[in-house]
PDB file of C-alpha atoms and ligand atoms in Angstrom:
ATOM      1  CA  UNK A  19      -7.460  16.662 -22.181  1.00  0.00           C
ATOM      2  CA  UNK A  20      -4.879  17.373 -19.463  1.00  0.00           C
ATOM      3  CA  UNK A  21      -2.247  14.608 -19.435  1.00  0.00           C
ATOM      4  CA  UNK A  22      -2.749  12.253 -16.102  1.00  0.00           C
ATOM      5  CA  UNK A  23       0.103  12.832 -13.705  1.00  0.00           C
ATOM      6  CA  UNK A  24       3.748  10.211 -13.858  1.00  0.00           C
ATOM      7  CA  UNK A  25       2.570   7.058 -11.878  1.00  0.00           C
ATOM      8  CA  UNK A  26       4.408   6.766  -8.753  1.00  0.00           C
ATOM      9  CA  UNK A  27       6.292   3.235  -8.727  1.00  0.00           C
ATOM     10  CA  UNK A  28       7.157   1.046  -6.202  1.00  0.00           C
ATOM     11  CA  UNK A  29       9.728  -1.730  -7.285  1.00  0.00           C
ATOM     12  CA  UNK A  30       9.971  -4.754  -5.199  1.00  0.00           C
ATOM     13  CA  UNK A  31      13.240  -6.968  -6.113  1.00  0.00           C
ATOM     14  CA  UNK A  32      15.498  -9.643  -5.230  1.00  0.00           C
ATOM     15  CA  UNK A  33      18.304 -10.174  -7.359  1.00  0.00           C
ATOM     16  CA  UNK A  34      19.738  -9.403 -11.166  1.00  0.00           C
ATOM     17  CA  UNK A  35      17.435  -6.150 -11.800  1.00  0.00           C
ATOM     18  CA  UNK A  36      17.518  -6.286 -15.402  1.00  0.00           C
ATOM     19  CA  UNK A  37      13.261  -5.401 -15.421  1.00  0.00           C
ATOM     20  CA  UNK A  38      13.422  -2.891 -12.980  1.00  0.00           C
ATOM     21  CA  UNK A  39      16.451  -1.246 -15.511  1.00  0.00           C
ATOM     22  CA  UNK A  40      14.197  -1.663 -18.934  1.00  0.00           C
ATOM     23  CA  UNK A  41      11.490   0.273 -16.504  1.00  0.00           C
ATOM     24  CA  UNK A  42      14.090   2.859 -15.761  1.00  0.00           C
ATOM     25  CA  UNK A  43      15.393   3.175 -19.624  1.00  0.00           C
ATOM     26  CA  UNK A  44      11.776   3.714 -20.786  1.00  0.00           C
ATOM     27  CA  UNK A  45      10.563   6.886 -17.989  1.00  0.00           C
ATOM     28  CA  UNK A  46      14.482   8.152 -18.997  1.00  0.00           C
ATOM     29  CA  UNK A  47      13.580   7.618 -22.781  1.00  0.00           C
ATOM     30  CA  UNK A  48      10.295   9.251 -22.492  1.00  0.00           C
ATOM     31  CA  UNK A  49       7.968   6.221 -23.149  1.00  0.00           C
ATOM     32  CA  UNK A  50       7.017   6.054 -20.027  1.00  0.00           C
ATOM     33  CA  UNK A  51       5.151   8.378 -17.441  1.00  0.00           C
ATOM     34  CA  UNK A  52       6.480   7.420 -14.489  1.00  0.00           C
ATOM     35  CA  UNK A  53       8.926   7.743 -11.619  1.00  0.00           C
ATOM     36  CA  UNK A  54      10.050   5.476  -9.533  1.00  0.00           C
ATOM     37  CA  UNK A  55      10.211   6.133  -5.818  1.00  0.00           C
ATOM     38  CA  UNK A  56      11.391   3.485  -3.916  1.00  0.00           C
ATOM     39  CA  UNK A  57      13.052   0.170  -5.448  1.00  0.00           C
ATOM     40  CA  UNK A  58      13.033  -2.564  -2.560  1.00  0.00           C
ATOM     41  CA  UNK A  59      15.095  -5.381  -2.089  1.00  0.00           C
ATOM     42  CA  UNK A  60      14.333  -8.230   0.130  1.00  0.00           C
ATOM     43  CA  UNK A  61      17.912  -9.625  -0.212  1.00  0.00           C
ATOM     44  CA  UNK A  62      21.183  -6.980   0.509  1.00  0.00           C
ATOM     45  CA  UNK A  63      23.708  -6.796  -2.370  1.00  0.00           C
ATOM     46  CA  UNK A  64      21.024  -7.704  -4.879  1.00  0.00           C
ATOM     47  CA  UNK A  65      22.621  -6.323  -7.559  1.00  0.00           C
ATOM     48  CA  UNK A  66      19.072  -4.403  -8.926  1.00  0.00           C
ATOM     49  CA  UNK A  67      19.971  -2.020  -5.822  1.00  0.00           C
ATOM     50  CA  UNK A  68      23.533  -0.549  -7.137  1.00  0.00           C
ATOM     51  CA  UNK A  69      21.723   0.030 -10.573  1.00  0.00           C
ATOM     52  CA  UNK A  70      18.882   1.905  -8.569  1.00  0.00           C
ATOM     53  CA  UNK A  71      21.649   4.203  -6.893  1.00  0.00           C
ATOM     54  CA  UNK A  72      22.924   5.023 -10.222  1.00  0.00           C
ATOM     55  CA  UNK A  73      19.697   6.294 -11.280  1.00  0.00           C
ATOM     56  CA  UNK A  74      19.630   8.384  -8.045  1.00  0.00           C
ATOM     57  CA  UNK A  75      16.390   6.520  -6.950  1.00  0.00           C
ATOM     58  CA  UNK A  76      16.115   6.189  -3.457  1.00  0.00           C
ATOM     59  CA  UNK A  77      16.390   2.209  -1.904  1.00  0.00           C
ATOM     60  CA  UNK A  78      15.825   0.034   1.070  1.00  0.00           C
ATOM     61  CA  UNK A  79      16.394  -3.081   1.858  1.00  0.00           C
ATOM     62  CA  UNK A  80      13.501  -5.422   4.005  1.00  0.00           C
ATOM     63  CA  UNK A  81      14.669  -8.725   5.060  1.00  0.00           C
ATOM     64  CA  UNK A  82      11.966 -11.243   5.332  1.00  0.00           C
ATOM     65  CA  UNK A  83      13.848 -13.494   7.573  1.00  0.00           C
ATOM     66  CA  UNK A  84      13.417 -10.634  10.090  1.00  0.00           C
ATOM     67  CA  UNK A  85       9.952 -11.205  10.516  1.00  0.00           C
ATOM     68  CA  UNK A  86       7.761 -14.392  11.944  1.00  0.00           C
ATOM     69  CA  UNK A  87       5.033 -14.683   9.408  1.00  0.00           C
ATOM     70  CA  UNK A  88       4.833 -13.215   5.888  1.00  0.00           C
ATOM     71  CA  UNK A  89       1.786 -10.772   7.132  1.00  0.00           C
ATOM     72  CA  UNK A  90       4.230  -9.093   9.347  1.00  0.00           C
ATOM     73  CA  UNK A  91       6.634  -8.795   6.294  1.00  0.00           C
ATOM     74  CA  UNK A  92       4.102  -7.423   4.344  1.00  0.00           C
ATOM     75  CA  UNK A  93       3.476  -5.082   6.825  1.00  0.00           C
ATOM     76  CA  UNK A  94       6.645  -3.446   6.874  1.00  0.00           C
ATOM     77  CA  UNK A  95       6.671  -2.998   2.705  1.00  0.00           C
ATOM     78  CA  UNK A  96       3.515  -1.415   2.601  1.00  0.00           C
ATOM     79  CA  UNK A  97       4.446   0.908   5.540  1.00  0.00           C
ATOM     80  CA  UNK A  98       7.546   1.702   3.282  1.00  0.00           C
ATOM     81  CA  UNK A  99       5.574   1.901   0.044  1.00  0.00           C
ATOM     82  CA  UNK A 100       2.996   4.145   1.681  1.00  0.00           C
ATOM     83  CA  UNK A 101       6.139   6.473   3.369  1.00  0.00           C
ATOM     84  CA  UNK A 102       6.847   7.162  -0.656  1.00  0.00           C
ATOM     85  CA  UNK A 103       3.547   7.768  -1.503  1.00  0.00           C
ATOM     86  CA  UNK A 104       3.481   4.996  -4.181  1.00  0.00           C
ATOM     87  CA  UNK A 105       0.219   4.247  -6.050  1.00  0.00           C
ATOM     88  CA  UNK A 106       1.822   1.242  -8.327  1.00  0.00           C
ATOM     89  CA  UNK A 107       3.835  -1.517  -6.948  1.00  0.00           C
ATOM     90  CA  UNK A 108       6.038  -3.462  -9.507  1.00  0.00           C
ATOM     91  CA  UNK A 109       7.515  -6.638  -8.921  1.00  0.00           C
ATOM     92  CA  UNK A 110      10.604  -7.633 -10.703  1.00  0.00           C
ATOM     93  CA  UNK A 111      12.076 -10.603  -9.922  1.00  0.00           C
ATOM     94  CA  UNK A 112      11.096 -10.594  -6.573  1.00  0.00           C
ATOM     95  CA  UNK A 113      10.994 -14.172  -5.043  1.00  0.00           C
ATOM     96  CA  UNK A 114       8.034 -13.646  -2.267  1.00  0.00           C
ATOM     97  CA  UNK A 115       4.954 -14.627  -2.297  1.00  0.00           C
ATOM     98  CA  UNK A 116       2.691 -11.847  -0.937  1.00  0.00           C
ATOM     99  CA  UNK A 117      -0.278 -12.231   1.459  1.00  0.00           C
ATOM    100  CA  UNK A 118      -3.488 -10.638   1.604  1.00  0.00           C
ATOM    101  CA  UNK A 119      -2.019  -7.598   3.381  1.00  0.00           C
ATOM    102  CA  UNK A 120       0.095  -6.481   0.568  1.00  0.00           C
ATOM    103  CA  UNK A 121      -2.797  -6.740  -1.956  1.00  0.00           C
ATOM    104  CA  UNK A 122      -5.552  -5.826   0.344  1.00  0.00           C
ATOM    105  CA  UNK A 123      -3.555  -2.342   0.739  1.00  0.00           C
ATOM    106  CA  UNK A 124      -3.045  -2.281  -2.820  1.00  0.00           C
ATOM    107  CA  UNK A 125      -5.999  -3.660  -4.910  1.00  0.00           C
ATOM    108  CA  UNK A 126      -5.539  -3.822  -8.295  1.00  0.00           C
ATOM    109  CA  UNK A 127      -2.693  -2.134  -7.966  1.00  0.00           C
ATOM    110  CA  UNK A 128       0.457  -4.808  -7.854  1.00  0.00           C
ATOM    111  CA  UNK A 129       2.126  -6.141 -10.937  1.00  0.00           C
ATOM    112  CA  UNK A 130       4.035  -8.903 -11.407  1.00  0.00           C
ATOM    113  CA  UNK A 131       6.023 -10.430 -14.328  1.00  0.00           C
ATOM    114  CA  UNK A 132       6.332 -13.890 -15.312  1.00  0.00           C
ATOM    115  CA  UNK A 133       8.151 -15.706 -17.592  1.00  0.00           C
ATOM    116  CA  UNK A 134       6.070 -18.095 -19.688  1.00  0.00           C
ATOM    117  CA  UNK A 135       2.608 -17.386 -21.033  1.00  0.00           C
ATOM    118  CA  UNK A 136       0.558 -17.651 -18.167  1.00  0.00           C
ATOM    119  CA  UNK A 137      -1.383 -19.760 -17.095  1.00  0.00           C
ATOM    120  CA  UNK A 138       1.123 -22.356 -18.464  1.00  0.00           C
ATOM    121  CA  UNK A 139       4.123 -23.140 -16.524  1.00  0.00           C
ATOM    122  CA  UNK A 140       3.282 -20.822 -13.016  1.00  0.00           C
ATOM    123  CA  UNK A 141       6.530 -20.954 -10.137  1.00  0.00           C
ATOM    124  CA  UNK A 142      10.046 -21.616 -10.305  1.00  0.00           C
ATOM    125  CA  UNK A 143      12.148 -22.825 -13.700  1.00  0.00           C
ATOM    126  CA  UNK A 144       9.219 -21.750 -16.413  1.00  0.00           C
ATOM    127  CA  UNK A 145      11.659 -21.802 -19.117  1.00  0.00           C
ATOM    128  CA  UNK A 146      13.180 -25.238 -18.254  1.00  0.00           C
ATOM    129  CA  UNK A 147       9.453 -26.614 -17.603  1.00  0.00           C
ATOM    130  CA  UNK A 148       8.413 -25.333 -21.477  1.00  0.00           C
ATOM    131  CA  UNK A 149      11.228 -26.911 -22.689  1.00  0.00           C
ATOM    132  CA  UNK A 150      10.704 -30.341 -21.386  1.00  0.00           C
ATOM    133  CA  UNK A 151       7.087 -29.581 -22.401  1.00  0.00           C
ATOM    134  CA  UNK A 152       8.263 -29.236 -26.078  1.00  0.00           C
ATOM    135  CA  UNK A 153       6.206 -26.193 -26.735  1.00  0.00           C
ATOM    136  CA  UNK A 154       6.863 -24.717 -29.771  1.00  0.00           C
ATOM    137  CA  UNK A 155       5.900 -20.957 -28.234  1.00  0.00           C
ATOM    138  CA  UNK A 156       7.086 -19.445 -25.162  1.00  0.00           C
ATOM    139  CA  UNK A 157       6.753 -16.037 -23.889  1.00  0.00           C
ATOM    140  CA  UNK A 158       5.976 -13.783 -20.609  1.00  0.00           C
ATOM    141  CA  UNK A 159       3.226 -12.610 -18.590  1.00  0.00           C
ATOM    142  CA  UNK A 160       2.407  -9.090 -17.158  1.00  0.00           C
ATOM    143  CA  UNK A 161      -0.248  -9.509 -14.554  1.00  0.00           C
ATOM    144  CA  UNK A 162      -1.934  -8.060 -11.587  1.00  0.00           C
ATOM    145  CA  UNK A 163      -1.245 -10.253  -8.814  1.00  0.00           C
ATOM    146  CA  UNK A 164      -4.325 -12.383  -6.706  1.00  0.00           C
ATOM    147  CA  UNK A 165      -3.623 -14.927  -4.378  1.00  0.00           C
ATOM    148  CA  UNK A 166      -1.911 -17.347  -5.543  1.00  0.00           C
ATOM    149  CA  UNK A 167       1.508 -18.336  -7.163  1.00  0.00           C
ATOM    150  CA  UNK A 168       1.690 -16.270 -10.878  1.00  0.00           C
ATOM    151  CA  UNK A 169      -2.153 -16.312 -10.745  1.00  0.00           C
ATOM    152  CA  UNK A 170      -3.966 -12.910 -11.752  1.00  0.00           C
ATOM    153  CA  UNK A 171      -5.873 -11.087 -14.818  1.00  0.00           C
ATOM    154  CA  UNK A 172      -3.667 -11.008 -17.457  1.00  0.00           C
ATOM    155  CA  UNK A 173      -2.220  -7.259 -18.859  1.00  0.00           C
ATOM    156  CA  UNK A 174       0.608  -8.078 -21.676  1.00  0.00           C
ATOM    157  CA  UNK A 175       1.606 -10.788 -23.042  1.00  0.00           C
ATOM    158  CA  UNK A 176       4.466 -11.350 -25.708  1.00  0.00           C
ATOM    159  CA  UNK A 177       5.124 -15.280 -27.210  1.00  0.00           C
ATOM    160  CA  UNK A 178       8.591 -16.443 -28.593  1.00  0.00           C
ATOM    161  CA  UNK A 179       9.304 -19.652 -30.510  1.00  0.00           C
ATOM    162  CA  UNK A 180      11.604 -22.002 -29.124  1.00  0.00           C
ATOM    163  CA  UNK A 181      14.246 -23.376 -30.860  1.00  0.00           C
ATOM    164  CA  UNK A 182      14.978 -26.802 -31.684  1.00  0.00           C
ATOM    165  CA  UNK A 183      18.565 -26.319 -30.234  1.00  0.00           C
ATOM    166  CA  UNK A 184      17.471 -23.744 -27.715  1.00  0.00           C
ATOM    167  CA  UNK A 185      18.752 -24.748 -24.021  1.00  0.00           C
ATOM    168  CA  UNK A 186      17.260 -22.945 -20.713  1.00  0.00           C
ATOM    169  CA  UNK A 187      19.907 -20.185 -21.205  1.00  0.00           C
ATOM    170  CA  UNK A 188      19.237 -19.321 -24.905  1.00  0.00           C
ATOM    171  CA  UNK A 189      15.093 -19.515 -24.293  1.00  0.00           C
ATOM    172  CA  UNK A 190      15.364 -17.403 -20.930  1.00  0.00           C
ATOM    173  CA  UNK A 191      17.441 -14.773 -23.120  1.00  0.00           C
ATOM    174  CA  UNK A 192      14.593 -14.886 -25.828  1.00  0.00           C
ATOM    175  CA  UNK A 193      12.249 -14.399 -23.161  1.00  0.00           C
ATOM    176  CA  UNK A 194      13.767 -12.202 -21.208  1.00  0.00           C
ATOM    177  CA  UNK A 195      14.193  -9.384 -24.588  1.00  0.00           C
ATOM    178  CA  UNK A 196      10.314  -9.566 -24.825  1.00  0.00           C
ATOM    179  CA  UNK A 197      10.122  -9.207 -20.842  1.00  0.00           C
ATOM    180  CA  UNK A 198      12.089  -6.076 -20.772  1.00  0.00           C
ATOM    181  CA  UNK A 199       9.711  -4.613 -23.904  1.00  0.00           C
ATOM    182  CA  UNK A 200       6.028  -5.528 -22.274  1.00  0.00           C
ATOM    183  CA  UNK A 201       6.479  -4.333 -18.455  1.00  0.00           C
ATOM    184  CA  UNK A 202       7.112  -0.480 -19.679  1.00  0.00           C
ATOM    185  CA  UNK A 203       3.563  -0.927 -21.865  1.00  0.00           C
ATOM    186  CA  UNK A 204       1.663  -2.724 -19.174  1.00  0.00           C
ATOM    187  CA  UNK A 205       2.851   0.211 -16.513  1.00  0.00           C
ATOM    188  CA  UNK A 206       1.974   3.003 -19.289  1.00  0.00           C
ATOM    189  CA  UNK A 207      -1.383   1.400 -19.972  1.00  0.00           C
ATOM    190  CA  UNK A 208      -1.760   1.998 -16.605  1.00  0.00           C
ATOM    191  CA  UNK A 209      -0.339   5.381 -16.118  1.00  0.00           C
ATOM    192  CA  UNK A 210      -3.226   5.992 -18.813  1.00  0.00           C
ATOM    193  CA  UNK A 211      -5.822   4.875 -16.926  1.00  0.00           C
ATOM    194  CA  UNK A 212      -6.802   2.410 -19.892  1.00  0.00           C
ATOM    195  CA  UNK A 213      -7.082  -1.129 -17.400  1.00  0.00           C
ATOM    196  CA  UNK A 214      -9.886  -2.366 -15.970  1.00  0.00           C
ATOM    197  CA  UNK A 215      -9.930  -5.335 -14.020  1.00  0.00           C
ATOM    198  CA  UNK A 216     -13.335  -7.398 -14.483  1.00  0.00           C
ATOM    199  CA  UNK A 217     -12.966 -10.546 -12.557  1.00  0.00           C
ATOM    200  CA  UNK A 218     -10.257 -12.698 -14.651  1.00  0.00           C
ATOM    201  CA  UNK A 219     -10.063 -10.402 -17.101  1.00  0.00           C
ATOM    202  CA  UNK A 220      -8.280  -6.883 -17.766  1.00  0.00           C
ATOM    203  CA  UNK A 221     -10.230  -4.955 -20.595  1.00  0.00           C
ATOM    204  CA  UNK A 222      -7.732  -2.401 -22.349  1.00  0.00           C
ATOM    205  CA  UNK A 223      -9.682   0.668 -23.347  1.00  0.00           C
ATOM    206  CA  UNK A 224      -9.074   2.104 -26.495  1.00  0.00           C
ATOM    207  CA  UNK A 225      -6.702  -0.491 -27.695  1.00  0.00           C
ATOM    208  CA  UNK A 226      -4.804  -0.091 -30.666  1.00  0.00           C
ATOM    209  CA  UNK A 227      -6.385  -1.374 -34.163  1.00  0.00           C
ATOM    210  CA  UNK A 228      -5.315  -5.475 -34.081  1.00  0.00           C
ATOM    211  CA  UNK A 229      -3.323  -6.900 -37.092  1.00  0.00           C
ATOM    212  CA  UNK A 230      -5.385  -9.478 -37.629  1.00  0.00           C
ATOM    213  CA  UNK A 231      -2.431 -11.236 -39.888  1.00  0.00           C
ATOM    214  CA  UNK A 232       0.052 -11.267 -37.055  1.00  0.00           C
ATOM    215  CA  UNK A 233       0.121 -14.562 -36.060  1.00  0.00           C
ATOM    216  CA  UNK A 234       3.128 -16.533 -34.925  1.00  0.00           C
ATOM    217  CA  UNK A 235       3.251 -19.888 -35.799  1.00  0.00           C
ATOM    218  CA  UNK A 236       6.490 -22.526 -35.024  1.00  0.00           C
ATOM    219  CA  UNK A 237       7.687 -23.850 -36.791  1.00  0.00           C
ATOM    220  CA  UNK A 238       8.001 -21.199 -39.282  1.00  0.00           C
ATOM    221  CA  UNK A 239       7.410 -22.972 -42.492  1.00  0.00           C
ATOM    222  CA  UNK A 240       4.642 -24.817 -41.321  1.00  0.00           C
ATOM    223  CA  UNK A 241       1.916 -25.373 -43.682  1.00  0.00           C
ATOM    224  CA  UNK A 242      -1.118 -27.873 -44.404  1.00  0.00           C
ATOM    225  CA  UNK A 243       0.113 -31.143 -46.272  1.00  0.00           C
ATOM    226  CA  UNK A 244      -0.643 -30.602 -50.133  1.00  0.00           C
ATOM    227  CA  UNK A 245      -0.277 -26.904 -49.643  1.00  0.00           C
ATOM    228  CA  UNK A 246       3.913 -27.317 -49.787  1.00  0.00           C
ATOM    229  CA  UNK A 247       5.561 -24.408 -51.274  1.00  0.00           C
ATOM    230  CA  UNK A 248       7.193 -25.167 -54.618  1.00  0.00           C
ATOM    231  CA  UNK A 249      10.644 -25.843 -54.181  1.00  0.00           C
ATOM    232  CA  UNK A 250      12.232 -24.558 -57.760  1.00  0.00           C
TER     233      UNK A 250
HETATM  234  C1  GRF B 567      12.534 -12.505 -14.775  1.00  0.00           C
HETATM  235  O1  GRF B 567      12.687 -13.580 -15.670  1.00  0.00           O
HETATM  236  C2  GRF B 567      11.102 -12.401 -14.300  1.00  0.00           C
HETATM  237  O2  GRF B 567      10.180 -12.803 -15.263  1.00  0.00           O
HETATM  238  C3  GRF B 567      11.081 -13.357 -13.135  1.00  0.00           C
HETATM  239  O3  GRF B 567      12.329 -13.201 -12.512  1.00  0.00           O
HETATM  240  C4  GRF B 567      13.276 -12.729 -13.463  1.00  0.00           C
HETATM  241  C5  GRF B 567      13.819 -11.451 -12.907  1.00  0.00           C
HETATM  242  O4  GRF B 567      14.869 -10.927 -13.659  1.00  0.00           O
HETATM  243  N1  GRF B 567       9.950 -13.067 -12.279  1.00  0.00           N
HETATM  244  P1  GRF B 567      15.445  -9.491 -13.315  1.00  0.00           P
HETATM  245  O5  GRF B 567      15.818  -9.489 -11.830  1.00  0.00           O
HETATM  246  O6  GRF B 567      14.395  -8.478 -13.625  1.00  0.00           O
HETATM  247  O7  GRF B 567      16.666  -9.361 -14.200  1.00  0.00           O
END
């Protein structure tokens, strides 16, 4: 079967950059069939645009406060998303909420990363929120974005424990590892034509064989009273 052509990314950031990097390291590694045309920034001197323009990948930058409404906003990315010729746009860490416009020109067709397991914990601070929660497991979302704040069917997720002395730092960091491995897979699932969105729900064609034994439970040792391991 002829391999389906690189898909032709759009990243849309704000600040650190430290997704749209792990995106970068993975097409540069060979994981991941892709190329990235256009990272943009909504925010000058983000510092996700300097690592762009070491990669030689072309960027702009789109200041909302430029614009009246956020449909006028919108406007101008997908003017400068279509200009590239993207067919995936990828947001990383970028701190707008889109309108109709934007996903109405792309259907199916924007990602977005989140970090907590979605739907828990949607908007700012997720990792402080789970930790006043006191959940034991943590993790990050890939997702197609809907309307909506981090609402959308579901692509990857990966869970973390938290740790009884973990602060927001130490959990974000946690996160953040498992963040940097899922958005390569979600974009190469896509790249491979193997997501469909029905309703809610992505289906994953041909996905791989599930351990059925790989469970993650916190804490670690946890087991049913009367079933206590021996302690010699
Ligand atoms: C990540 O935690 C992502 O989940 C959230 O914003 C952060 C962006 O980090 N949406 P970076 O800019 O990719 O380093």
């Amino acid at each position: 079967m002829a391999e389906r052509e690189p898909v032709r990314l759009g990243v849309l950031i704000s600040g650190r950059g430290s997704n749209l990097q792990a995106i970068v390291d993975a097409i540069e590694r060979g994981e991941l069939r892709a190329v990235v045309k256009l990272v943009i920034s909504n925010r000058a001197g983000a510092p996700g645009l300097a690592r762009a323009e070491r990669h030689g990948i072309p960027t702009c930058v789109i200041d909302h406060r430029r614009f009246g409404s956020r449909e006028e906003f919108d406007r101008a990315l997908v003017s400068a998303l279509n200009a590239a010729q993207v067919n995936l746009v990828v947001c990383a860490g970028f701190m707008r909420i889109l309108s109709r416009v934007m996903l109405d020109a792309f259907p199916n067709r924007v990602m977005n990363i989140h970090p907590s397991l979605l739907p828990a914990f949607p908007g700012l601070d997720a990792q402080k929120a789970a930790l006043e929660h006191g959940v034991r497991l943590a993790g990050c979302t890939v997702f197609f974005v809907a309307p909506g704040t981090d609402d959308g069917p579901i692509i990857v997720q990966a869970a973390v424990p938290v740790m009884p002395d973990d602060d927001e730092q130490t959990l974000s960091d946690r996160i953040l590892a498992q963040e940097h491995r899922i958005y390569p897979i979600a974009i190469s699932l896509f790249q491979q034509g193997r997501l469909q969105v029905h309703g809610r729900k992505v289906l994953i064609l041909d996905p791989p064989a599930p351990d059925s034994a790989a469970a993650l439970v916190n804490p670690p040792g946890a087991r049913m009273a009367g079933h206590r391991a021996k302690r010699t």
